Amino acid sequence: MANTNTPSHLYPNLIQLLQSAGCPDLNSVHTYTHHETVNQMEEAMAMTITSTIDDRIANSKYVGVIVDETTIIKVEKMLITYLTLQHKGEPETVFIGNYVIPSGAAECITTKIKDVLSGRGVAMARVVGLGSDGANVMVGRKAGVAQKMRLND
């Protein structure tokens, strides 16, 4: 349901449909049918995924940050953020989040990146790289995000 953005209130109907179609696994065991169950399952999965990623972040000596600005339909600026980690000796890229930012200015983006990293337990001294689309706001020599992150360790 999460993969298809199906509203959780449709969960009981989906279970009934599958049971009436004779799905063997759904007819022989107790099945949760309340729509709140979907929300609880999604929250449990999200917590498990977040915990796993946090463990990998904690175990990676260095991290690289990959960011890009996006704009959603409501015309809100967003900052999509990934980290590149070292997991069992191999590089691994993990999605961290898509965050609302007040503006696309370098200072605002830098502040958000630092807040996100701090919130995930990543000290700036562990950051060894920044990946971006190459826009001036990201890599500008004097006032880009890369420069601001370097100067404000």
Tab-separated table of N, CA and C in Angstrom:
chain	number	residue	atom	x	y	z
A	1	MET	N	0.828	-1.185	0.000
A	1	MET	CA	0.000	0.000	0.000
A	1	MET	C	0.872	1.248	0.000
A	2	ALA	N	1.985	1.217	0.743
A	2	ALA	CA	2.873	2.379	0.785
A	2	ALA	C	3.483	2.628	-0.592
A	3	ASN	N	3.849	1.563	-1.296
A	3	ASN	CA	4.466	1.709	-2.615
A	3	ASN	C	3.536	2.339	-3.636
A	4	THR	N	2.245	2.121	-3.496
A	4	THR	CA	1.290	2.636	-4.480
A	4	THR	C	0.516	3.843	-3.977
A	5	ASN	N	0.885	4.364	-2.818
A	5	ASN	CA	0.195	5.508	-2.214
A	5	ASN	C	-1.300	5.251	-2.036
A	6	THR	N	-1.636	4.015	-1.719
A	6	THR	CA	-3.035	3.651	-1.484
A	6	THR	C	-3.431	4.127	-0.093
A	7	PRO	N	-4.518	4.869	0.023
A	7	PRO	CA	-4.944	5.356	1.347
A	7	PRO	C	-5.194	4.205	2.311
A	8	SER	N	-4.760	4.374	3.543
A	8	SER	CA	-4.870	3.291	4.524
A	8	SER	C	-6.312	2.930	4.867
A	9	HIS	N	-7.243	3.863	4.664
A	9	HIS	CA	-8.632	3.517	4.992
A	9	HIS	C	-9.193	2.460	4.024
A	10	LEU	N	-8.506	2.198	2.923
A	10	LEU	CA	-8.934	1.158	1.986
A	10	LEU	C	-8.400	-0.226	2.360
A	11	TYR	N	-7.545	-0.290	3.361
A	11	TYR	CA	-6.933	-1.551	3.769
A	11	TYR	C	-7.963	-2.636	4.104
A	12	PRO	N	-8.969	-2.366	4.946
A	12	PRO	CA	-9.935	-3.430	5.253
A	12	PRO	C	-10.626	-3.975	3.999
A	13	ASN	N	-10.974	-3.092	3.056
A	13	ASN	CA	-11.629	-3.548	1.827
A	13	ASN	C	-10.700	-4.419	0.994
A	14	LEU	N	-9.419	-4.067	0.957
A	14	LEU	CA	-8.447	-4.853	0.216
A	14	LEU	C	-8.319	-6.249	0.826
A	15	ILE	N	-8.263	-6.328	2.138
A	15	ILE	CA	-8.173	-7.628	2.819
A	15	ILE	C	-9.426	-8.462	2.521
A	16	GLN	N	-10.605	-7.838	2.591
A	16	GLN	CA	-11.848	-8.567	2.289
A	16	GLN	C	-11.851	-9.072	0.850
A	17	LEU	N	-11.400	-8.256	-0.083
A	17	LEU	CA	-11.328	-8.667	-1.484
A	17	LEU	C	-10.405	-9.871	-1.648
A	18	LEU	N	-9.248	-9.809	-1.029
A	18	LEU	CA	-8.294	-10.919	-1.136
A	18	LEU	C	-8.850	-12.186	-0.487
A	19	GLN	N	-9.551	-12.032	0.645
A	19	GLN	CA	-10.148	-13.195	1.299
A	19	GLN	C	-11.247	-13.797	0.435
A	20	SER	N	-12.064	-12.937	-0.165
A	20	SER	CA	-13.148	-13.462	-1.018
A	20	SER	C	-12.606	-14.099	-2.292
A	21	ALA	N	-11.399	-13.707	-2.699
A	21	ALA	CA	-10.769	-14.317	-3.878
A	21	ALA	C	-10.095	-15.633	-3.528
A	22	GLY	N	-10.110	-15.969	-2.235
A	22	GLY	CA	-9.583	-17.265	-1.823
A	22	GLY	C	-8.092	-17.302	-1.572
A	23	CYS	N	-7.506	-16.178	-1.268
A	23	CYS	CA	-6.076	-16.180	-0.931
A	23	CYS	C	-5.871	-17.092	0.276
A	24	PRO	N	-5.127	-18.163	0.099
A	24	PRO	CA	-5.016	-19.155	1.175
A	24	PRO	C	-4.394	-18.598	2.454
A	25	ASP	N	-3.433	-17.757	2.358
A	25	ASP	CA	-2.782	-17.240	3.552
A	25	ASP	C	-3.692	-16.312	4.353
A	26	LEU	N	-4.661	-15.696	3.720
A	26	LEU	CA	-5.540	-14.767	4.421
A	26	LEU	C	-6.761	-15.442	5.018
A	27	ASN	N	-7.102	-16.641	4.570
A	27	ASN	CA	-8.279	-17.317	5.093
A	27	ASN	C	-7.966	-18.233	6.269
A	28	SER	N	-6.709	-18.616	6.421
A	28	SER	CA	-6.383	-19.588	7.454
A	28	SER	C	-5.750	-18.980	8.704
A	29	VAL	N	-5.471	-17.684	8.694
A	29	VAL	CA	-4.848	-17.049	9.856
A	29	VAL	C	-5.613	-15.791	10.221
A	30	HIS	N	-5.367	-15.312	11.441
A	30	HIS	CA	-5.979	-14.046	11.860
A	30	HIS	C	-5.375	-12.907	11.036
A	31	THR	N	-6.218	-12.038	10.532
A	31	THR	CA	-5.754	-10.917	9.726
A	31	THR	C	-6.206	-9.621	10.382
A	32	TYR	N	-5.283	-8.693	10.502
A	32	TYR	CA	-5.633	-7.379	11.031
A	32	TYR	C	-6.392	-6.628	9.946
A	33	THR	N	-7.518	-6.040	10.319
A	33	THR	CA	-8.351	-5.400	9.305
A	33	THR	C	-8.636	-3.932	9.562
A	34	HIS	N	-8.138	-3.364	10.619
A	34	HIS	CA	-8.399	-1.958	10.878
A	34	HIS	C	-7.414	-1.102	10.091
A	35	HIS	N	-7.882	0.019	9.532
A	35	HIS	CA	-7.012	0.852	8.697
A	35	HIS	C	-5.830	1.436	9.461
A	36	GLU	N	-5.987	1.613	10.778
A	36	GLU	CA	-4.863	2.128	11.568
A	36	GLU	C	-3.700	1.137	11.596
A	37	THR	N	-3.999	-0.138	11.345
A	37	THR	CA	-2.949	-1.148	11.308
A	37	THR	C	-1.925	-0.814	10.237
A	38	VAL	N	-2.397	-0.335	9.096
A	38	VAL	CA	-1.484	0.036	8.010
A	38	VAL	C	-0.550	1.144	8.482
A	39	ASN	N	-1.108	2.155	9.118
A	39	ASN	CA	-0.272	3.253	9.620
A	39	ASN	C	0.771	2.738	10.602
A	40	GLN	N	0.361	1.844	11.493
A	40	GLN	CA	1.295	1.302	12.475
A	40	GLN	C	2.373	0.455	11.798
A	41	MET	N	1.988	-0.324	10.795
A	41	MET	CA	2.976	-1.131	10.075
A	41	MET	C	3.954	-0.234	9.324
A	42	GLU	N	3.448	0.806	8.676
A	42	GLU	CA	4.325	1.728	7.952
A	42	GLU	C	5.280	2.438	8.912
A	43	GLU	N	4.782	2.845	10.075
A	43	GLU	CA	5.644	3.485	11.068
A	43	GLU	C	6.712	2.529	11.567
A	44	ALA	N	6.342	1.264	11.789
A	44	ALA	CA	7.311	0.263	12.252
A	44	ALA	C	8.379	0.023	11.186
A	45	MET	N	7.959	-0.053	9.919
A	45	MET	CA	8.935	-0.240	8.840
A	45	MET	C	9.857	0.965	8.733
A	46	ALA	N	9.292	2.166	8.837
A	46	ALA	CA	10.104	3.382	8.754
A	46	ALA	C	11.110	3.437	9.903
A	47	MET	N	10.689	3.075	11.111
A	47	MET	CA	11.601	3.078	12.251
A	47	MET	C	12.729	2.066	12.058
A	48	THR	N	12.401	0.902	11.513
A	48	THR	CA	13.410	-0.130	11.269
A	48	THR	C	14.414	0.337	10.223
A	49	ILE	N	13.916	0.925	9.145
A	49	ILE	CA	14.797	1.422	8.088
A	49	ILE	C	15.678	2.546	8.622
A	50	THR	N	15.082	3.484	9.342
A	50	THR	CA	15.833	4.605	9.905
A	50	THR	C	16.900	4.105	10.874
A	51	SER	N	16.553	3.152	11.709
A	51	SER	CA	17.502	2.599	12.672
A	51	SER	C	18.673	1.926	11.967
A	52	THR	N	18.381	1.172	10.914
A	52	THR	CA	19.430	0.504	10.139
A	52	THR	C	20.356	1.528	9.496
A	53	ILE	N	19.773	2.562	8.909
A	53	ILE	CA	20.581	3.615	8.281
A	53	ILE	C	21.407	4.350	9.330
A	54	ASP	N	20.814	4.653	10.474
A	54	ASP	CA	21.553	5.334	11.544
A	54	ASP	C	22.737	4.488	12.012
A	55	ASP	N	22.557	3.169	12.107
A	55	ASP	CA	23.665	2.285	12.484
A	55	ASP	C	24.776	2.344	11.438
A	56	ARG	N	24.399	2.332	10.187
A	56	ARG	CA	25.402	2.389	9.115
A	56	ARG	C	26.130	3.736	9.114
A	57	ILE	N	25.388	4.805	9.373
A	57	ILE	CA	26.017	6.137	9.468
A	57	ILE	C	27.019	6.144	10.615
A	58	ALA	N	26.608	5.618	11.754
A	58	ALA	CA	27.482	5.609	12.932
A	58	ALA	C	28.748	4.783	12.677
A	59	ASN	N	28.642	3.728	11.880
A	59	ASN	CA	29.775	2.845	11.631
A	59	ASN	C	30.639	3.270	10.454
A	60	SER	N	30.264	4.331	9.769
A	60	SER	CA	31.047	4.815	8.634
A	60	SER	C	31.982	5.914	9.119
A	61	LYS	N	33.281	5.707	8.920
A	61	LYS	CA	34.261	6.685	9.405
A	61	LYS	C	34.070	8.037	8.719
A	62	TYR	N	33.781	8.005	7.428
A	62	TYR	CA	33.588	9.223	6.648
A	62	TYR	C	32.266	9.132	5.898
A	63	VAL	N	31.706	10.289	5.575
A	63	VAL	CA	30.487	10.340	4.773
A	63	VAL	C	30.642	11.387	3.679
A	64	GLY	N	29.947	11.178	2.602
A	64	GLY	CA	29.817	12.188	1.561
A	64	GLY	C	28.366	12.626	1.517
A	65	VAL	N	28.132	13.876	1.234
A	65	VAL	CA	26.782	14.420	1.185
A	65	VAL	C	26.408	14.661	-0.273
A	66	ILE	N	25.236	14.214	-0.666
A	66	ILE	CA	24.717	14.461	-2.014
A	66	ILE	C	23.404	15.214	-1.835
A	67	VAL	N	23.311	16.401	-2.426
A	67	VAL	CA	22.110	17.215	-2.265
A	67	VAL	C	21.684	17.832	-3.592
A	68	ASP	N	20.414	18.154	-3.673
A	68	ASP	CA	19.886	18.880	-4.819
A	68	ASP	C	18.625	19.600	-4.376
A	69	GLU	N	18.417	20.762	-4.957
A	69	GLU	CA	17.194	21.521	-4.685
A	69	GLU	C	16.085	21.012	-5.598
A	70	THR	N	14.894	20.983	-5.077
A	70	THR	CA	13.717	20.682	-5.881
A	70	THR	C	12.628	21.658	-5.464
A	71	THR	N	11.588	21.731	-6.235
A	71	THR	CA	10.430	22.535	-5.881
A	71	THR	C	9.201	21.661	-6.039
A	72	ILE	N	8.358	21.635	-5.017
A	72	ILE	CA	7.138	20.851	-5.116
A	72	ILE	C	6.010	21.721	-5.646
A	73	ILE	N	4.903	21.099	-5.939
A	73	ILE	CA	3.769	21.795	-6.570
A	73	ILE	C	3.351	23.037	-5.793
A	74	LYS	N	3.432	22.989	-4.469
A	74	LYS	CA	3.037	24.145	-3.658
A	74	LYS	C	4.057	25.266	-3.756
A	75	VAL	N	5.057	25.118	-4.612
A	75	VAL	CA	6.125	26.078	-4.824
A	75	VAL	C	6.959	26.263	-3.545
A	76	GLU	N	7.145	25.172	-2.839
A	76	GLU	CA	8.034	25.176	-1.689
A	76	GLU	C	9.380	24.646	-2.145
A	77	LYS	N	10.438	25.292	-1.696
A	77	LYS	CA	11.786	24.810	-1.978
A	77	LYS	C	12.045	23.601	-1.096
A	78	MET	N	12.643	22.583	-1.683
A	78	MET	CA	12.969	21.363	-0.957
A	78	MET	C	14.439	21.043	-1.176
A	79	LEU	N	15.012	20.326	-0.241
A	79	LEU	CA	16.392	19.881	-0.355
A	79	LEU	C	16.409	18.375	-0.169
A	80	ILE	N	16.629	17.646	-1.267
A	80	ILE	CA	16.705	16.192	-1.192
A	80	ILE	C	18.131	15.834	-0.806
A	81	THR	N	18.270	14.928	0.158
A	81	THR	CA	19.570	14.661	0.756
A	81	THR	C	19.860	13.162	0.829
A	82	TYR	N	21.065	12.809	0.387
A	82	TYR	CA	21.577	11.443	0.472
A	82	TYR	C	22.928	11.497	1.157
A	83	LEU	N	23.349	10.397	1.734
A	83	LEU	CA	24.703	10.264	2.248
A	83	LEU	C	25.351	9.083	1.559
A	84	THR	N	26.623	9.212	1.228
A	84	THR	CA	27.407	8.088	0.753
A	84	THR	C	28.245	7.624	1.933
A	85	LEU	N	28.123	6.352	2.259
A	85	LEU	CA	28.781	5.779	3.421
A	85	LEU	C	29.734	4.680	2.979
A	86	GLN	N	30.522	4.227	3.916
A	86	GLN	CA	31.325	3.050	3.676
A	86	GLN	C	30.709	1.946	4.530
A	87	HIS	N	30.173	0.907	3.874
A	87	HIS	CA	29.527	-0.193	4.586
A	87	HIS	C	30.223	-1.485	4.186
A	88	LYS	N	30.862	-2.122	5.145
A	88	LYS	CA	31.614	-3.352	4.909
A	88	LYS	C	32.641	-3.164	3.800
A	89	GLY	N	33.292	-2.012	3.818
A	89	GLY	CA	34.353	-1.737	2.855
A	89	GLY	C	33.887	-1.290	1.488
A	90	GLU	N	32.591	-1.181	1.284
A	90	GLU	CA	32.032	-0.788	-0.012
A	90	GLU	C	31.241	0.511	0.135
A	91	PRO	N	31.267	1.356	-0.895
A	91	PRO	CA	30.446	2.575	-0.820
A	91	PRO	C	28.962	2.238	-0.932
A	92	GLU	N	28.166	2.958	-0.204
A	92	GLU	CA	26.711	2.762	-0.214
A	92	GLU	C	26.058	4.134	-0.109
A	93	THR	N	25.080	4.393	-0.947
A	93	THR	CA	24.349	5.654	-0.893
A	93	THR	C	22.988	5.399	-0.256
A	94	VAL	N	22.652	6.214	0.749
A	94	VAL	CA	21.376	6.058	1.447
A	94	VAL	C	20.602	7.365	1.402
A	95	PHE	N	19.297	7.250	1.223
A	95	PHE	CA	18.406	8.405	1.232
A	95	PHE	C	18.196	8.840	2.670
A	96	ILE	N	18.372	10.135	2.927
A	96	ILE	CA	18.191	10.675	4.276
A	96	ILE	C	16.872	11.421	4.404
A	97	GLY	N	16.487	12.170	3.386
A	97	GLY	CA	15.223	12.876	3.477
A	97	GLY	C	15.076	13.951	2.428
A	98	ASN	N	13.881	14.480	2.344
A	98	ASN	CA	13.542	15.582	1.460
A	98	ASN	C	12.953	16.666	2.359
A	99	TYR	N	13.707	17.742	2.551
A	99	TYR	CA	13.386	18.733	3.570
A	99	TYR	C	12.942	20.058	2.970
A	100	VAL	N	11.946	20.666	3.599
A	100	VAL	CA	11.509	22.009	3.206
A	100	VAL	C	12.587	22.991	3.656
A	101	ILE	N	12.937	23.908	2.760
A	101	ILE	CA	13.876	24.977	3.100
A	101	ILE	C	13.234	26.311	2.745
A	102	PRO	N	13.499	27.355	3.535
A	102	PRO	CA	12.851	28.644	3.290
A	102	PRO	C	13.243	29.291	1.963
A	103	SER	N	14.471	29.027	1.511
A	103	SER	CA	14.913	29.597	0.236
A	103	SER	C	16.023	28.728	-0.333
A	104	GLY	N	16.374	29.010	-1.573
A	104	GLY	CA	17.449	28.281	-2.224
A	104	GLY	C	18.793	28.960	-2.079
A	105	ALA	N	18.929	29.866	-1.131
A	105	ALA	CA	20.189	30.565	-0.910
A	105	ALA	C	21.208	29.621	-0.282
A	106	ALA	N	22.474	29.836	-0.595
A	106	ALA	CA	23.542	28.971	-0.101
A	106	ALA	C	23.556	28.883	1.425
A	107	GLU	N	23.346	29.990	2.091
A	107	GLU	CA	23.360	29.995	3.560
A	107	GLU	C	22.256	29.108	4.114
A	108	CYS	N	21.078	29.192	3.520
A	108	CYS	CA	19.930	28.398	3.957
A	108	CYS	C	20.183	26.903	3.718
A	109	ILE	N	20.707	26.592	2.551
A	109	ILE	CA	20.996	25.191	2.214
A	109	ILE	C	22.072	24.641	3.149
A	110	THR	N	23.118	25.412	3.373
A	110	THR	CA	24.204	24.986	4.261
A	110	THR	C	23.684	24.725	5.667
A	111	THR	N	22.870	25.626	6.176
A	111	THR	CA	22.299	25.460	7.516
A	111	THR	C	21.476	24.187	7.602
A	112	LYS	N	20.653	23.933	6.582
A	112	LYS	CA	19.811	22.729	6.589
A	112	LYS	C	20.667	21.472	6.549
A	113	ILE	N	21.695	21.451	5.700
A	113	ILE	CA	22.575	20.284	5.622
A	113	ILE	C	23.211	20.020	6.983
A	114	LYS	N	23.716	21.055	7.614
A	114	LYS	CA	24.367	20.895	8.920
A	114	LYS	C	23.376	20.420	9.979
A	115	ASP	N	22.160	20.955	9.943
A	115	ASP	CA	21.130	20.509	10.893
A	115	ASP	C	20.797	19.033	10.696
A	116	VAL	N	20.646	18.626	9.440
A	116	VAL	CA	20.320	17.231	9.128
A	116	VAL	C	21.459	16.320	9.577
A	117	LEU	N	22.693	16.697	9.259
A	117	LEU	CA	23.839	15.881	9.651
A	117	LEU	C	23.946	15.781	11.169
A	118	SER	N	23.796	16.899	11.836
A	118	SER	CA	23.859	16.911	13.292
A	118	SER	C	22.772	16.015	13.885
A	119	GLY	N	21.581	16.102	13.331
A	119	GLY	CA	20.466	15.284	13.801
A	119	GLY	C	20.689	13.797	13.602
A	120	ARG	N	21.543	13.426	12.658
A	120	ARG	CA	21.856	12.021	12.406
A	120	ARG	C	23.188	11.622	13.053
A	121	GLY	N	23.756	12.520	13.876
A	121	GLY	CA	24.975	12.192	14.603
A	121	GLY	C	26.245	12.271	13.785
A	122	VAL	N	26.234	13.063	12.706
A	122	VAL	CA	27.409	13.184	11.839
A	122	VAL	C	28.126	14.500	12.128
A	123	ALA	N	29.336	14.405	12.654
A	123	ALA	CA	30.160	15.593	12.875
A	123	ALA	C	30.703	16.064	11.531
A	124	MET	N	30.824	17.365	11.356
A	124	MET	CA	31.316	17.916	10.093
A	124	MET	C	32.711	17.392	9.744
A	125	ALA	N	33.504	17.036	10.728
A	125	ALA	CA	34.844	16.504	10.478
A	125	ALA	C	34.802	15.180	9.719
A	126	ARG	N	33.676	14.485	9.759
A	126	ARG	CA	33.531	13.209	9.039
A	126	ARG	C	33.114	13.402	7.585
A	127	VAL	N	32.697	14.597	7.219
A	127	VAL	CA	32.227	14.863	5.854
A	127	VAL	C	33.440	15.090	4.954
A	128	VAL	N	33.564	14.230	3.935
A	128	VAL	CA	34.724	14.316	3.045
A	128	VAL	C	34.360	14.692	1.614
A	129	GLY	N	33.081	14.848	1.331
A	129	GLY	CA	32.707	15.209	-0.025
A	129	GLY	C	31.303	15.767	-0.107
A	130	LEU	N	31.084	16.534	-1.178
A	130	LEU	CA	29.764	17.100	-1.457
A	130	LEU	C	29.456	16.854	-2.916
A	131	GLY	N	28.347	16.188	-3.163
A	131	GLY	CA	27.895	15.968	-4.535
A	131	GLY	C	26.690	16.843	-4.804
A	132	SER	N	26.675	17.481	-5.982
A	132	SER	CA	25.544	18.342	-6.340
A	132	SER	C	25.429	18.383	-7.855
A	133	ASP	N	24.491	19.189	-8.326
A	133	ASP	CA	24.300	19.342	-9.769
A	133	ASP	C	25.283	20.334	-10.382
A	134	GLY	N	26.143	20.926	-9.574
A	134	GLY	CA	27.136	21.864	-10.082
A	134	GLY	C	26.644	23.290	-10.202
A	135	ALA	N	25.438	23.567	-9.725
A	135	ALA	CA	24.904	24.924	-9.785
A	135	ALA	C	25.781	25.859	-8.963
A	136	ASN	N	25.812	27.117	-9.344
A	136	ASN	CA	26.640	28.105	-8.661
A	136	ASN	C	26.324	28.179	-7.171
A	137	VAL	N	25.050	28.053	-6.791
A	137	VAL	CA	24.686	28.121	-5.377
A	137	VAL	C	25.353	26.986	-4.597
A	138	MET	N	25.607	25.867	-5.257
A	138	MET	CA	26.235	24.728	-4.584
A	138	MET	C	27.759	24.811	-4.574
A	139	VAL	N	28.350	25.169	-5.707
A	139	VAL	CA	29.811	25.076	-5.825
A	139	VAL	C	30.503	26.408	-6.088
A	140	GLY	N	29.790	27.521	-5.975
A	140	GLY	CA	30.398	28.835	-6.191
A	140	GLY	C	31.640	29.027	-5.329
A	141	ARG	N	32.710	29.550	-5.918
A	141	ARG	CA	34.002	29.671	-5.221
A	141	ARG	C	33.951	30.541	-3.979
A	142	LYS	N	33.166	31.601	-4.003
A	142	LYS	CA	33.168	32.536	-2.878
A	142	LYS	C	32.035	32.299	-1.884
A	143	ALA	N	30.858	31.971	-2.375
A	143	ALA	CA	29.708	31.908	-1.465
A	143	ALA	C	28.823	30.686	-1.683
A	144	GLY	N	29.346	29.661	-2.345
A	144	GLY	CA	28.562	28.451	-2.570
A	144	GLY	C	28.484	27.587	-1.318
A	145	VAL	N	27.587	26.610	-1.353
A	145	VAL	CA	27.404	25.701	-0.222
A	145	VAL	C	28.717	24.997	0.129
A	146	ALA	N	29.427	24.493	-0.877
A	146	ALA	CA	30.692	23.789	-0.606
A	146	ALA	C	31.653	24.675	0.155
A	147	GLN	N	31.781	25.916	-0.265
A	147	GLN	CA	32.696	26.852	0.407
A	147	GLN	C	32.214	27.151	1.826
A	148	LYS	N	30.938	27.356	2.002
A	148	LYS	CA	30.400	27.658	3.335
A	148	LYS	C	30.576	26.471	4.284
A	149	MET	N	30.430	25.260	3.761
A	149	MET	CA	30.623	24.088	4.609
A	149	MET	C	32.097	23.961	5.009
A	150	ARG	N	32.980	24.322	4.113
A	150	ARG	CA	34.414	24.283	4.398
A	150	ARG	C	34.803	25.312	5.452
A	151	LEU	N	34.245	26.497	5.338
A	151	LEU	CA	34.617	27.607	6.223
A	151	LEU	C	34.009	27.505	7.614
A	152	ASN	N	32.844	26.883	7.697
A	152	ASN	CA	32.111	26.876	8.965
A	152	ASN	C	32.199	25.539	9.682
A	153	ASP	N	33.308	24.846	9.576
A	153	ASP	CA	33.440	23.562	10.272
A	153	ASP	C	33.190	23.784	11.737
